[in-house]
Short mmCIF file of C-alpha atoms in Angstrom, two decimals:
data_model
loop_
_atom_site.label_atom_id
_atom_site.label_comp_id
_atom_site.label_asym_id
_atom_site.label_seq_id
_atom_site.Cartn_x
_atom_site.Cartn_y
_atom_site.Cartn_z
CA UNK A 1 0.14 0.28 -0.18
CA UNK A 2 1.82 3.38 -0.92
CA UNK A 3 1.74 5.94 1.67
CA UNK A 4 -0.65 8.72 2.01
CA UNK A 5 1.22 11.27 0.23
CA UNK A 6 1.44 8.74 -3.29
CA UNK A 7 -2.15 7.58 -3.34
CA UNK A 8 -2.29 6.59 -7.77
CA UNK A 9 -5.50 7.55 -9.18
CA UNK A 10 -5.89 4.11 -11.52
CA UNK A 11 -6.99 3.84 -14.94
CA UNK A 12 -9.21 1.05 -15.84
CA UNK A 13 -5.98 -1.08 -17.11
CA UNK A 14 -4.49 -0.86 -13.39
CA UNK A 15 -2.15 1.35 -14.82
CA UNK A 16 -1.43 4.81 -12.50
CA UNK A 17 0.76 6.51 -15.62
CA UNK A 18 -0.49 10.24 -16.95
CA UNK A 19 -1.12 10.09 -20.72
CA UNK A 20 1.45 10.16 -22.69
CA UNK A 21 0.68 13.43 -24.22
CA UNK A 22 -1.32 16.09 -21.96
CA UNK A 23 -1.11 18.60 -24.55
CA UNK A 24 -4.92 20.29 -24.56
CA UNK A 25 -5.97 18.99 -21.49
CA UNK A 26 -5.35 21.77 -19.08
CA UNK A 27 -7.89 24.79 -18.32
CA UNK A 28 -6.71 28.04 -18.67
CA UNK A 29 -5.03 28.63 -15.18
CA UNK A 30 -3.82 25.31 -13.46
CA UNK A 31 -4.00 24.67 -10.18
CA UNK A 32 -1.95 21.76 -8.23
CA UNK A 33 -4.71 19.51 -7.66
CA UNK A 34 -5.05 19.43 -11.75
CA UNK A 35 -1.29 18.42 -11.38
CA UNK A 36 -2.32 15.64 -9.08
CA UNK A 37 -5.04 14.50 -11.00
CA UNK A 38 -2.90 14.29 -14.15
CA UNK A 39 -0.03 12.69 -12.72
CA UNK A 40 -2.16 9.97 -10.78
CA UNK A 41 -0.76 11.06 -7.47
CA UNK A 42 -2.01 13.20 -4.09
CA UNK A 43 -2.42 17.25 -3.84
CA UNK A 44 0.24 16.79 -0.51
CA UNK A 45 2.61 14.88 -3.32
CA UNK A 46 2.83 17.98 -5.55
CA UNK A 47 3.86 20.11 -2.60
CA UNK A 48 6.48 17.49 -1.84
CA UNK A 49 7.84 17.20 -5.55
CA UNK A 50 8.15 20.91 -5.91
CA UNK A 51 9.52 21.69 -2.26
CA UNK A 52 12.11 19.03 -2.52
CA UNK A 53 11.21 17.29 0.80
CA UNK A 54 11.00 13.81 1.38
CA UNK A 55 8.21 11.30 1.85
CA UNK A 56 7.76 10.69 -2.36
CA UNK A 57 9.50 8.10 -4.37
CA UNK A 58 12.28 9.40 -6.89
CA UNK A 59 9.94 7.98 -9.49
CA UNK A 60 6.78 9.62 -8.42
CA UNK A 61 8.57 12.83 -7.98
CA UNK A 62 9.94 12.80 -11.74
CA UNK A 63 6.31 11.70 -13.51
CA UNK A 64 5.04 15.19 -11.32
CA UNK A 65 7.69 17.47 -12.55
CA UNK A 66 7.40 16.09 -16.15
CA UNK A 67 3.70 16.84 -16.14
CA UNK A 68 4.08 20.20 -14.50
CA UNK A 69 6.82 21.04 -17.37
CA UNK A 70 4.91 19.44 -20.01
CA UNK A 71 2.18 22.16 -19.19
CA UNK A 72 4.10 24.91 -18.24
CA UNK A 73 2.87 25.08 -14.53
CA UNK A 74 4.90 26.64 -11.31
CA UNK A 75 3.71 26.51 -7.96
CA UNK A 76 1.76 30.06 -7.21
CA UNK A 77 4.00 32.17 -5.38
CA UNK A 78 1.96 33.18 -2.45
CA UNK A 79 -1.20 31.95 -1.11
CA UNK A 80 -3.58 34.52 -2.30
CA UNK A 81 -2.40 33.54 -5.95
CA UNK A 82 -3.34 29.78 -5.15
CA UNK A 83 -6.56 31.10 -4.14
CA UNK A 84 -6.87 32.29 -7.61
CA UNK A 85 -6.85 35.87 -6.38
CA UNK A 86 -4.89 38.80 -8.61
CA UNK A 87 -1.72 39.96 -7.48
CA UNK A 88 -2.42 43.36 -8.88
CA UNK A 89 0.74 43.67 -10.98
CA UNK A 90 1.12 44.50 -14.48
CA UNK A 91 4.60 43.55 -16.01
CA UNK A 92 6.90 44.90 -18.96
CA UNK A 93 10.05 43.40 -20.43
CA UNK A 94 12.16 45.32 -22.34
CA UNK A 95 14.58 43.78 -24.88
CA UNK A 96 16.92 46.24 -25.42
CA UNK A 97 20.36 47.28 -24.25
CA UNK A 98 20.68 48.72 -20.59
CA UNK A 99 22.57 51.54 -21.23
CA UNK A 100 20.39 52.86 -24.16
CA UNK A 101 17.33 52.53 -22.14
CA UNK A 102 19.25 54.81 -19.12
CA UNK A 103 19.37 57.78 -21.23
CA UNK A 104 16.56 57.41 -23.44
CA UNK A 105 13.73 60.27 -22.07
CA UNK A 106 10.41 58.40 -23.81
CA UNK A 107 11.01 55.26 -22.03
CA UNK A 108 10.85 57.33 -18.49
CA UNK A 109 7.89 59.59 -19.38
CA UNK A 110 6.25 56.99 -21.06
CA UNK A 111 6.42 54.73 -17.64
CA UNK A 112 5.53 57.34 -15.45
CA UNK A 113 2.23 57.50 -17.50
CA UNK A 114 1.27 54.00 -17.42
CA UNK A 115 2.44 53.78 -13.58
CA UNK A 116 0.47 57.01 -12.85
CA UNK A 117 -3.20 55.00 -14.52
CA UNK A 118 -2.58 52.10 -12.74
CA UNK A 119 -1.69 53.30 -9.95
CA UNK A 120 -4.67 54.75 -9.31
CA UNK A 121 -6.61 51.29 -9.54
CA UNK A 122 -4.00 49.98 -6.80
CA UNK A 123 -1.91 48.39 -9.90
CA UNK A 124 1.91 48.33 -9.26
CA UNK A 125 4.45 47.76 -12.44
CA UNK A 126 7.07 44.78 -12.48
CA UNK A 127 9.66 45.83 -15.07
CA UNK A 128 12.40 43.94 -15.83
CA UNK A 129 15.36 44.41 -18.68
CA UNK A 130 16.61 41.76 -20.68
CA UNK A 131 19.05 41.41 -23.85
CA UNK A 132 16.98 39.70 -26.44
CA UNK A 133 13.64 38.37 -27.65
CA UNK A 134 14.19 34.86 -26.48
CA UNK A 135 15.05 35.92 -22.79
CA UNK A 136 12.08 37.64 -23.48
CA UNK A 137 9.58 34.72 -24.03
CA UNK A 138 11.23 32.96 -20.92
CA UNK A 139 9.86 35.62 -18.99
CA UNK A 140 6.63 35.79 -20.21
CA UNK A 141 6.16 31.88 -20.27
CA UNK A 142 7.41 31.91 -16.44
CA UNK A 143 4.91 34.55 -15.51
CA UNK A 144 2.33 32.83 -17.19
CA UNK A 145 2.89 29.76 -15.08
CA UNK A 146 3.79 31.14 -11.84
CA UNK A 147 0.46 33.53 -11.95
CA UNK A 148 2.91 36.10 -11.51
CA UNK A 149 1.20 39.25 -13.24
CA UNK A 150 -2.33 39.73 -13.86
CA UNK A 151 -1.13 41.86 -17.55
CA UNK A 152 1.41 42.79 -19.76
CA UNK A 153 2.48 45.83 -21.82
CA UNK A 154 4.49 44.77 -24.99
CA UNK A 155 7.13 47.19 -26.56
CA UNK A 156 9.06 47.32 -29.67
CA UNK A 157 6.56 45.48 -32.01
CA UNK A 158 8.95 43.77 -34.74
CA UNK A 159 8.24 42.55 -38.11
CA UNK A 160 7.37 38.88 -37.68
CA UNK A 161 6.62 39.19 -33.72
CA UNK A 162 6.05 35.89 -32.39
CA UNK A 163 5.37 37.88 -28.50
CA UNK A 164 1.66 38.90 -29.80
CA UNK A 165 0.49 35.11 -30.38
CA UNK A 166 2.72 33.57 -27.57
CA UNK A 167 1.29 36.00 -24.88
CA UNK A 168 -2.36 35.38 -26.46
CA UNK A 169 -1.59 31.84 -26.35
CA UNK A 170 -0.51 32.07 -22.35
CA UNK A 171 -4.23 33.83 -22.02
CA UNK A 172 -2.63 36.40 -20.04
CA UNK A 173 -4.42 40.31 -20.69
CA UNK A 174 -2.23 42.25 -22.66
CA UNK A 175 -1.65 45.44 -24.54
CA UNK A 176 0.76 46.02 -27.57
CA UNK A 177 2.60 49.64 -27.47
CA UNK A 178 2.77 49.77 -31.46
CA UNK A 179 1.25 48.23 -34.15
CA UNK A 180 -0.46 49.84 -37.10
CA UNK A 181 -4.07 49.74 -36.74
CA UNK A 182 -4.83 46.37 -38.08
CA UNK A 183 -5.92 43.49 -36.24
CA UNK A 184 -3.82 41.72 -34.00
CA UNK A 185 -3.79 39.12 -31.46
CA UNK A 186 -3.46 41.28 -28.50
CA UNK A 187 -5.23 44.77 -28.52
CA UNK A 188 -2.82 47.47 -29.06
CA UNK A 189 -1.97 51.44 -28.71
CA UNK A 190 -0.88 52.51 -31.85
CA UNK A 191 0.79 56.06 -33.61
CA UNK A 192 0.77 56.62 -37.38
CA UNK A 193 4.81 56.56 -37.99
CA UNK A 194 4.09 57.16 -41.44
CA UNK A 195 1.82 59.81 -41.23
CA UNK A 196 4.32 61.84 -38.51
CA UNK A 197 7.56 60.93 -40.91
CA UNK A 198 5.51 62.73 -43.82
CA UNK A 199 4.84 65.83 -41.98
CA UNK A 200 9.09 65.87 -41.17
CA UNK A 201 9.53 65.37 -45.18
CA UNK A 202 6.99 68.00 -46.12
CA UNK A 203 8.56 70.38 -43.78
CA UNK A 204 11.87 70.13 -45.12
CA UNK A 205 10.98 69.86 -49.00
CA UNK A 206 9.02 72.81 -48.54
CA UNK A 207 12.17 74.75 -47.20
CA UNK A 208 14.16 73.64 -50.13
CA UNK A 209 16.45 70.50 -48.87
CA UNK A 210 16.11 68.22 -51.90
CA UNK A 211 19.28 65.92 -50.25
CA UNK A 212 18.37 64.20 -46.55
CA UNK A 213 20.04 61.58 -44.28
CA UNK A 214 18.09 59.86 -41.65
CA UNK A 215 19.52 57.90 -38.82
CA UNK A 216 17.06 55.81 -38.10
CA UNK A 217 16.43 53.18 -35.06
CA UNK A 218 16.63 49.40 -35.23
CA UNK A 219 15.46 48.47 -38.53
CA UNK A 220 13.33 45.29 -37.68
CA UNK A 221 11.04 47.25 -35.50
CA UNK A 222 7.95 48.17 -37.31
CA UNK A 223 7.47 51.49 -35.82
CA UNK A 224 10.52 52.03 -37.86
CA UNK A 225 9.71 50.20 -41.18
CA UNK A 226 6.78 52.70 -41.38
CA UNK A 227 8.73 55.16 -41.22
CA UNK A 228 11.34 54.09 -43.74
CA UNK A 229 8.49 53.46 -45.81
CA UNK A 230 7.08 56.87 -45.67
CA UNK A 231 10.77 57.77 -46.90
CA UNK A 232 10.50 55.77 -49.83
CA UNK A 233 6.88 57.25 -50.80
CA UNK A 234 8.41 60.86 -50.29
CA UNK A 235 11.16 60.01 -52.99
CA UNK A 236 8.81 60.32 -55.57
CA UNK A 237 6.51 62.26 -54.08
CA UNK A 238 8.49 65.03 -53.10
CA UNK A 239 11.40 64.39 -55.51
CA UNK A 240 13.63 64.79 -52.44
CA UNK A 241 17.11 62.14 -52.27
CA UNK A 242 17.17 60.28 -48.75
CA UNK A 243 20.21 58.04 -47.48
CA UNK A 244 19.18 56.23 -44.27
CA UNK A 245 21.92 54.85 -41.61
CA UNK A 246 20.25 52.59 -39.01
CA UNK A 247 21.88 52.19 -35.27
CA UNK A 248 20.73 50.77 -31.86
CA UNK A 249 18.95 54.14 -30.87
CA UNK A 250 22.61 54.60 -28.75
CA UNK A 251 24.50 58.41 -28.90
CA UNK A 252 27.43 56.41 -29.46
CA UNK A 253 26.12 55.25 -32.90
CA UNK A 254 23.84 58.06 -33.33
CA UNK A 255 26.94 60.68 -33.42
CA UNK A 256 28.89 57.61 -35.98
CA UNK A 257 25.87 57.67 -38.58
CA UNK A 258 26.37 61.21 -38.59
CA UNK A 259 29.13 61.90 -38.93
CA UNK A 260 29.49 59.41 -41.70
CA UNK A 261 26.50 61.70 -43.12
CA UNK A 262 28.85 64.93 -42.71
CA UNK A 263 31.81 63.28 -44.34
CA UNK A 264 29.77 62.07 -47.69
CA UNK A 265 29.92 63.86 -51.03
CA UNK A 266 27.87 65.59 -51.59
CA UNK A 267 26.92 66.47 -48.28
CA UNK A 268 23.05 66.00 -47.01
CA UNK A 269 21.66 69.52 -46.06
CA UNK A 270 19.48 68.12 -43.24
CA UNK A 271 19.43 65.26 -41.21
CA UNK A 272 16.32 63.45 -39.46
CA UNK A 273 16.78 62.12 -36.04
CA UNK A 274 14.69 59.01 -34.64
CA UNK A 275 15.02 60.00 -30.88
CA UNK A 276 16.49 62.85 -28.94
CA UNK A 277 19.59 61.02 -27.63
CA UNK A 278 20.78 60.96 -31.10
CA UNK A 279 19.63 64.44 -32.38
CA UNK A 280 21.38 66.32 -29.97
CA UNK A 281 24.82 63.37 -30.42
CA UNK A 282 24.87 64.72 -33.88
CA UNK A 283 24.37 68.20 -33.28
CA UNK A 284 27.44 68.00 -30.83
CA UNK A 285 29.25 66.24 -33.98
CA UNK A 286 28.35 69.15 -36.13
CA UNK A 287 29.89 71.60 -33.88
CA UNK A 288 32.91 69.56 -33.18
CA UNK A 289 33.20 69.22 -37.55
CA UNK A 290 32.74 73.26 -37.61
CA UNK A 291 29.28 72.21 -40.04
CA UNK A 292 26.92 74.80 -38.86
CA UNK A 293 23.69 74.04 -37.77
CA UNK A 294 21.07 75.09 -39.83
CA UNK A 295 23.52 77.42 -41.38
CA UNK A 296 24.93 74.15 -43.33
CA UNK A 297 22.69 71.17 -42.35
CA UNK A 298 19.38 71.30 -40.42
CA UNK A 299 18.54 68.90 -37.87
CA UNK A 300 15.13 67.62 -37.07
CA UNK A 301 14.66 65.17 -34.13
CA UNK A 302 11.53 62.66 -33.84
CA UNK A 303 10.74 62.94 -30.73
CA UNK A 304 10.70 65.99 -28.28
CA UNK A 305 12.26 65.91 -24.40
CA UNK A 306 14.29 68.23 -22.53
CA UNK A 307 17.43 67.29 -25.04
CA UNK A 308 15.71 69.35 -27.51
CA UNK A 309 14.86 72.16 -25.29
CA UNK A 310 18.43 72.64 -23.98
CA UNK A 311 21.22 72.87 -26.82
CA UNK A 312 22.20 75.58 -28.86
CA UNK A 313 19.98 76.07 -31.15
CA UNK A 314 17.15 74.13 -29.77
CA UNK A 315 16.18 71.23 -31.98
CA UNK A 316 12.95 71.35 -34.90
CA UNK A 317 10.54 68.03 -33.33
CA UNK A 318 8.26 66.09 -33.61
CA UNK A 319 6.30 66.65 -29.95
CA UNK A 320 3.68 64.21 -28.47
CA UNK A 321 2.26 64.17 -24.84
CA UNK A 322 4.28 60.52 -24.11
CA UNK A 323 3.06 60.72 -20.35
CA UNK A 324 -0.59 60.60 -22.00
CA UNK A 325 0.54 57.73 -23.95
CA UNK A 326 1.42 55.73 -21.16
CA UNK A 327 -1.87 56.82 -19.45
CA UNK A 328 -3.65 55.87 -22.52
CA UNK A 329 -2.06 52.30 -22.93
CA UNK A 330 -2.74 52.01 -18.57
CA UNK A 331 -6.55 51.96 -19.63
CA UNK A 332 -6.43 49.94 -22.18
CA UNK A 333 -4.48 47.18 -20.24
CA UNK A 334 -6.92 48.03 -17.29
CA UNK A 335 -9.69 47.39 -19.91
CA UNK A 336 -8.67 44.50 -20.99
CA UNK A 337 -7.86 43.52 -17.75
CA UNK A 338 -11.32 43.84 -16.75
CA UNK A 339 -13.52 42.98 -19.50
CA UNK A 340 -11.10 40.32 -21.69
CA UNK A 341 -12.69 42.05 -24.91
CA UNK A 342 -11.97 40.78 -28.45
CA UNK A 343 -8.69 42.49 -29.26
CA UNK A 344 -9.04 46.05 -30.60
CA UNK A 345 -6.61 49.13 -32.32
CA UNK A 346 -6.51 52.01 -30.00
CA UNK A 347 -5.37 54.93 -32.14
CA UNK A 348 -3.06 57.89 -30.48
CA UNK A 349 -2.93 61.08 -31.76
CA UNK A 350 -0.30 62.20 -34.19
CA UNK A 351 2.57 63.70 -33.30
CA UNK A 352 2.94 67.73 -34.53
CA UNK A 353 6.05 69.41 -35.60
CA UNK A 354 7.10 72.17 -33.44
CA UNK A 355 9.93 74.47 -35.62
CA UNK A 356 12.65 75.96 -33.59
CA UNK A 357 16.40 77.01 -34.70
CA UNK A 358 17.92 74.05 -35.78
CA UNK A 359 16.32 74.37 -39.32
CA UNK A 360 16.11 76.36 -42.38
CA UNK A 361 16.47 76.18 -45.95
CA UNK A 362 19.52 74.96 -47.64
CA UNK A 363 22.70 76.56 -48.29
CA UNK A 364 22.91 78.34 -52.03
CA UNK A 365 25.87 76.22 -53.33
CA UNK A 366 27.02 76.23 -56.82
#
């Protein structure tokens, strides 16, 4: 007779082994009772197996862990989670180098707006920075298995991104910041980057610029692709030539790309930057190279923060309320967590161009 902590639930043929494949047998939120039933043991045996305590055989422990692994299940970390209660936590995982995030104003403003709105509902934010998408996906799986968070915000949507479908399959309420307005497996809050880039290009073309440089962000990001698509459309419609240089959004690569553009022949008469950090770095390079701004080259930034206000000359930029973008995303996440609606796309306002001292008509050349 087996001990009380290991009471097999036998099949009709007398076997206590679980089915060969458990895929599709689990409910949306597994409990220890489900693991016990599928492994053919008692609930106390599941507890002993995951706490590495004596009282069950090695074979039983192995069977329990194999069932849990196949179903991506982990014990909930708190008693309230074990009872099915909410954690009052929203999770964000950012797969970018920490050194670039540390100086990027966009994320600080966005996260402030997001947390402010969530805090009003008593929900905290758990932020984790990882190095790549593979690590990010592993975090989502772990958080879902451990019932760690009640909702997720996904950032930096990439081309052919696997994360929306993965998170939808994990059944964790989530909202994407990004997208293009088309249906996605998850709800999204998106900005029309194509229209925003077109505003910059039309402004520079109206000033008379015909050869323009572009210091872009990471090419695999969907919002970068939409900006590049706007550039491609403008080449023909506005009669301008544009050279794009890809970067990782860091000031180092932004400065390097600027130097490359200013050393080219013929030299562009205007440069567009995909972030304020890179625009400020580019202005510094132009000053170092004795290229007057805006006398010889105009500078425009795609974002607008204190970094565009402080330099001399102040930098022309597309401005938007990034704090409000964070609150809008939080509001949509709260709606998704509460109602579990069909996925929808919520469009945020398109940024407006604010003209400052860094732009002027191109210099006259022979």
